[in-house]
Tab-separated table of N, CA and C in Angstrom:
chain	number	residue	atom	x	y	z
A	1	MET	N	159.807	57.846	181.578
A	1	MET	CA	161.207	57.678	181.251
A	1	MET	C	161.316	56.634	180.158
A	2	HIS	N	162.202	56.882	179.201
A	2	HIS	CA	162.383	55.984	178.077
A	2	HIS	C	163.486	54.982	178.367
A	3	PRO	N	163.317	53.720	177.924
A	3	PRO	CA	164.394	52.753	178.130
A	3	PRO	C	165.621	53.153	177.312
A	4	VAL	N	166.782	52.843	177.839
A	4	VAL	CA	168.039	53.181	177.180
A	4	VAL	C	168.516	51.975	176.389
A	5	ASP	N	168.815	52.207	175.129
A	5	ASP	CA	169.370	51.153	174.284
A	5	ASP	C	170.722	50.756	174.862
A	6	PRO	N	170.952	49.454	175.115
A	6	PRO	CA	172.220	49.031	175.719
A	6	PRO	C	173.440	49.332	174.858
A	7	ASP	N	173.241	49.592	173.558
A	7	ASP	CA	174.368	49.928	172.676
A	7	ASP	C	174.687	51.419	172.666
A	8	THR	N	173.871	52.204	173.357
A	8	THR	CA	174.099	53.639	173.419
A	8	THR	C	175.274	53.937	174.338
A	9	PRO	N	176.279	54.689	173.831
A	9	PRO	CA	177.397	55.049	174.717
A	9	PRO	C	176.895	55.890	175.884
A	10	SER	N	177.424	55.634	177.037
A	10	SER	CA	177.012	56.414	178.204
A	10	SER	C	178.180	56.563	179.156
A	11	ALA	N	178.029	57.508	180.033
A	11	ALA	CA	179.028	57.721	181.077
A	11	ALA	C	178.295	57.763	182.408
A	12	ASP	N	178.801	57.025	183.344
A	12	ASP	CA	178.214	57.034	184.682
A	12	ASP	C	178.825	58.212	185.425
A	13	ILE	N	178.030	59.239	185.639
A	13	ILE	CA	178.517	60.441	186.305
A	13	ILE	C	177.992	60.427	187.728
A	14	ARG	N	178.907	60.441	188.676
A	14	ARG	CA	178.529	60.416	190.081
A	14	ARG	C	179.105	61.624	190.793
A	15	ILE	N	178.310	62.143	191.707
A	15	ILE	CA	178.792	63.198	192.590
A	15	ILE	C	178.505	62.750	194.016
A	16	GLY	N	179.200	63.332	194.969
A	16	GLY	CA	179.012	62.970	196.361
A	16	GLY	C	178.925	64.206	197.234
A	17	TYR	N	178.420	63.974	198.441
A	17	TYR	CA	178.317	65.048	199.424
A	17	TYR	C	178.768	64.496	200.767
A	18	ALA	N	179.669	65.212	201.405
A	18	ALA	CA	180.158	64.828	202.735
A	18	ALA	C	179.985	66.021	203.662
A	19	ARG	N	179.548	65.728	204.889
A	19	ARG	CA	179.343	66.805	205.856
A	19	ARG	C	179.619	66.286	207.250
A	20	CYS	N	180.218	67.126	208.045
A	20	CYS	CA	180.328	66.828	209.471
A	20	CYS	C	179.887	68.078	210.225
A	21	PRO	N	179.348	67.893	211.424
A	21	PRO	CA	178.696	68.999	212.107
A	21	PRO	C	179.608	70.006	212.806
A	22	ASN	N	180.884	69.712	212.941
A	22	ASN	CA	181.726	70.725	213.580
A	22	ASN	C	183.151	70.678	213.055
A	23	LEU	N	183.883	71.726	213.339
A	23	LEU	CA	185.223	71.896	212.770
A	23	LEU	C	186.242	70.883	213.264
A	24	THR	N	186.008	70.282	214.425
A	24	THR	CA	186.993	69.348	214.964
A	24	THR	C	186.871	67.955	214.358
A	25	GLN	N	185.756	67.669	213.715
A	25	GLN	CA	185.587	66.355	213.092
A	25	GLN	C	186.211	66.350	211.705
A	26	GLU	N	186.560	65.162	211.244
A	26	GLU	CA	187.207	65.025	209.941
A	26	GLU	C	186.261	64.390	208.922
A	27	LEU	N	186.452	64.744	207.685
A	27	LEU	CA	185.633	64.236	206.601
A	27	LEU	C	186.270	63.039	205.892
A	28	GLN	N	187.501	62.697	206.251
A	28	GLN	CA	188.255	61.696	205.493
A	28	GLN	C	187.536	60.356	205.374
A	29	SER	N	186.900	59.875	206.432
A	29	SER	CA	186.221	58.578	206.336
A	29	SER	C	185.075	58.638	205.323
A	30	GLN	N	184.415	59.779	205.226
A	30	GLN	CA	183.360	59.927	204.223
A	30	GLN	C	183.951	59.989	202.816
A	31	PHE	N	185.089	60.701	202.677
A	31	PHE	CA	185.767	60.738	201.383
A	31	PHE	C	186.170	59.326	200.958
A	32	ASP	N	186.702	58.559	201.896
A	32	ASP	CA	187.118	57.183	201.596
A	32	ASP	C	185.935	56.321	201.161
A	33	ALA	N	184.800	56.453	201.869
A	33	ALA	CA	183.609	55.669	201.526
A	33	ALA	C	183.088	56.049	200.141
A	34	LEU	N	183.099	57.330	199.817
A	34	LEU	CA	182.654	57.766	198.502
A	34	LEU	C	183.624	57.292	197.422
A	35	ALA	N	184.915	57.329	197.699
A	35	ALA	CA	185.915	56.849	196.742
A	35	ALA	C	185.730	55.360	196.459
A	36	GLU	N	185.380	54.591	197.476
A	36	GLU	CA	185.124	53.159	197.289
A	36	GLU	C	183.951	52.921	196.344
A	37	ARG	N	183.095	53.900	196.218
A	37	ARG	CA	181.939	53.796	195.321
A	37	ARG	C	182.205	54.460	193.973
A	38	GLY	N	183.476	54.781	193.728
A	38	GLY	CA	183.866	55.301	192.429
A	38	GLY	C	183.694	56.788	192.226
A	39	ILE	N	183.565	57.536	193.301
A	39	ILE	CA	183.399	58.983	193.179
A	39	ILE	C	184.736	59.648	193.451
A	40	SER	N	185.238	60.355	192.448
A	40	SER	CA	186.538	61.005	192.601
A	40	SER	C	186.421	62.239	193.491
A	41	ARG	N	187.503	62.615	194.110
A	41	ARG	CA	187.519	63.722	195.074
A	41	ARG	C	187.043	65.026	194.450
A	42	ASP	N	187.335	65.239	193.174
A	42	ASP	CA	186.907	66.487	192.542
A	42	ASP	C	185.405	66.530	192.273
A	43	LYS	N	184.709	65.428	192.511
A	43	LYS	CA	183.258	65.379	192.341
A	43	LYS	C	182.525	65.295	193.691
A	44	ILE	N	183.264	65.543	194.774
A	44	ILE	CA	182.663	65.494	196.105
A	44	ILE	C	182.532	66.919	196.650
A	45	PHE	N	181.334	67.247	197.031
A	45	PHE	CA	181.049	68.531	197.671
A	45	PHE	C	181.087	68.273	199.175
A	46	ALA	N	181.846	69.072	199.909
A	46	ALA	CA	182.020	68.808	201.336
A	46	ALA	C	181.983	70.100	202.132
A	47	GLU	N	181.497	69.960	203.365
A	47	GLU	CA	181.486	71.110	204.259
A	47	GLU	C	181.416	70.656	205.704
A	48	LYS	N	181.927	71.510	206.546
A	48	LYS	CA	181.818	71.324	207.996
A	48	LYS	C	180.834	72.375	208.455
A	49	ILE	N	179.620	71.899	208.756
A	49	ILE	CA	178.557	72.835	209.084
A	49	ILE	C	177.555	72.145	210.004
A	50	SER	N	177.057	72.862	210.955
A	50	SER	CA	176.125	72.324	211.949
A	50	SER	C	174.825	71.861	211.307
A	51	THR	N	174.222	70.855	211.915
A	51	THR	CA	172.912	70.400	211.451
A	51	THR	C	171.851	71.463	211.712
A	52	ARG	N	172.131	72.390	212.590
A	52	ARG	CA	171.185	73.463	212.897
A	52	ARG	C	171.129	74.514	211.790
A	53	VAL	N	172.171	74.579	210.979
A	53	VAL	CA	172.212	75.551	209.887
A	53	VAL	C	171.347	75.027	208.746
A	54	ARG	N	170.378	75.802	208.368
A	54	ARG	CA	169.451	75.347	207.324
A	54	ARG	C	170.006	75.527	205.919
A	55	VAL	N	170.827	76.524	205.709
A	55	VAL	CA	171.414	76.754	204.394
A	55	VAL	C	172.793	76.105	204.369
A	56	ARG	N	172.937	75.119	203.509
A	56	ARG	CA	174.213	74.404	203.375
A	56	ARG	C	174.715	74.622	201.950
A	57	PRO	N	175.641	75.557	201.775
A	57	PRO	CA	176.080	75.944	200.433
A	57	PRO	C	176.602	74.790	199.580
A	58	GLN	N	177.388	73.909	200.157
A	58	GLN	CA	177.939	72.814	199.358
A	58	GLN	C	176.868	71.775	199.000
A	59	PHE	N	175.890	71.580	199.870
A	59	PHE	CA	174.785	70.686	199.548
A	59	PHE	C	173.981	71.265	198.390
A	60	GLU	N	173.731	72.568	198.454
A	60	GLU	CA	173.015	73.235	197.366
A	60	GLU	C	173.814	73.156	196.064
A	61	ALA	N	175.132	73.299	196.153
A	61	ALA	CA	175.982	73.188	194.961
A	61	ALA	C	175.927	71.773	194.385
A	62	ALA	N	175.897	70.765	195.253
A	62	ALA	CA	175.795	69.372	194.790
A	62	ALA	C	174.473	69.152	194.066
A	63	LEU	N	173.390	69.673	194.637
A	63	LEU	CA	172.086	69.545	193.977
A	63	LEU	C	172.077	70.257	192.624
A	64	ALA	N	172.663	71.436	192.566
A	64	ALA	CA	172.723	72.177	191.302
A	64	ALA	C	173.533	71.408	190.264
A	65	ALA	N	174.643	70.807	190.684
A	65	ALA	CA	175.459	70.014	189.768
A	65	ALA	C	174.676	68.810	189.255
A	66	ALA	N	173.945	68.152	190.136
A	66	ALA	CA	173.140	66.997	189.726
A	66	ALA	C	172.065	67.422	188.723
A	67	ARG	N	171.443	68.545	188.974
A	67	ARG	CA	170.419	69.041	188.040
A	67	ARG	C	171.032	69.382	186.682
A	68	GLU	N	172.201	69.979	186.706
A	68	GLU	CA	172.895	70.338	185.463
A	68	GLU	C	173.268	69.085	184.671
A	69	ILE	N	173.775	68.084	185.354
A	69	ILE	CA	174.131	66.823	184.696
A	69	ILE	C	172.884	66.194	184.087
A	70	LYS	N	171.811	66.155	184.845
A	70	LYS	CA	170.567	65.555	184.358
A	70	LYS	C	170.020	66.323	183.143
A	71	ALA	N	170.102	67.641	183.185
A	71	ALA	CA	169.591	68.452	182.093
A	71	ALA	C	170.334	68.190	180.786
A	72	HIS	N	171.606	67.815	180.879
A	72	HIS	CA	172.419	67.586	179.683
A	72	HIS	C	172.542	66.119	179.312
A	73	ALA	N	171.917	65.251	180.078
A	73	ALA	CA	171.980	63.820	179.791
A	73	ALA	C	171.110	63.515	178.574
A	74	PRO	N	171.620	62.690	177.668
A	74	PRO	CA	170.854	62.385	176.459
A	74	PRO	C	169.533	61.670	176.738
A	75	THR	N	169.441	60.990	177.870
A	75	THR	CA	168.214	60.251	178.179
A	75	THR	C	167.395	60.933	179.271
A	76	ALA	N	167.745	62.180	179.599
A	76	ALA	CA	166.990	62.884	180.644
A	76	ALA	C	165.547	63.063	180.177
A	77	GLY	N	164.649	62.840	181.115
A	77	GLY	CA	163.270	62.966	180.691
A	77	GLY	C	162.371	63.472	181.739
């Protein structure tokens, strides 16, 4: 990885993932915690899905978004 020149314009792009294991639980506390870390709601992937389910569509979407962001980052390496 190459060092980034401190004068290079950059944007801190953050995404988040929130999950709870069943439909009766709420995601709001996770949304609040992510918001406190500067992640806007439109950048949070969330789902209510059991830990027993191996395929988590929103988690996969979050990973794909992170890969896409990294691929287009000027300092990606």
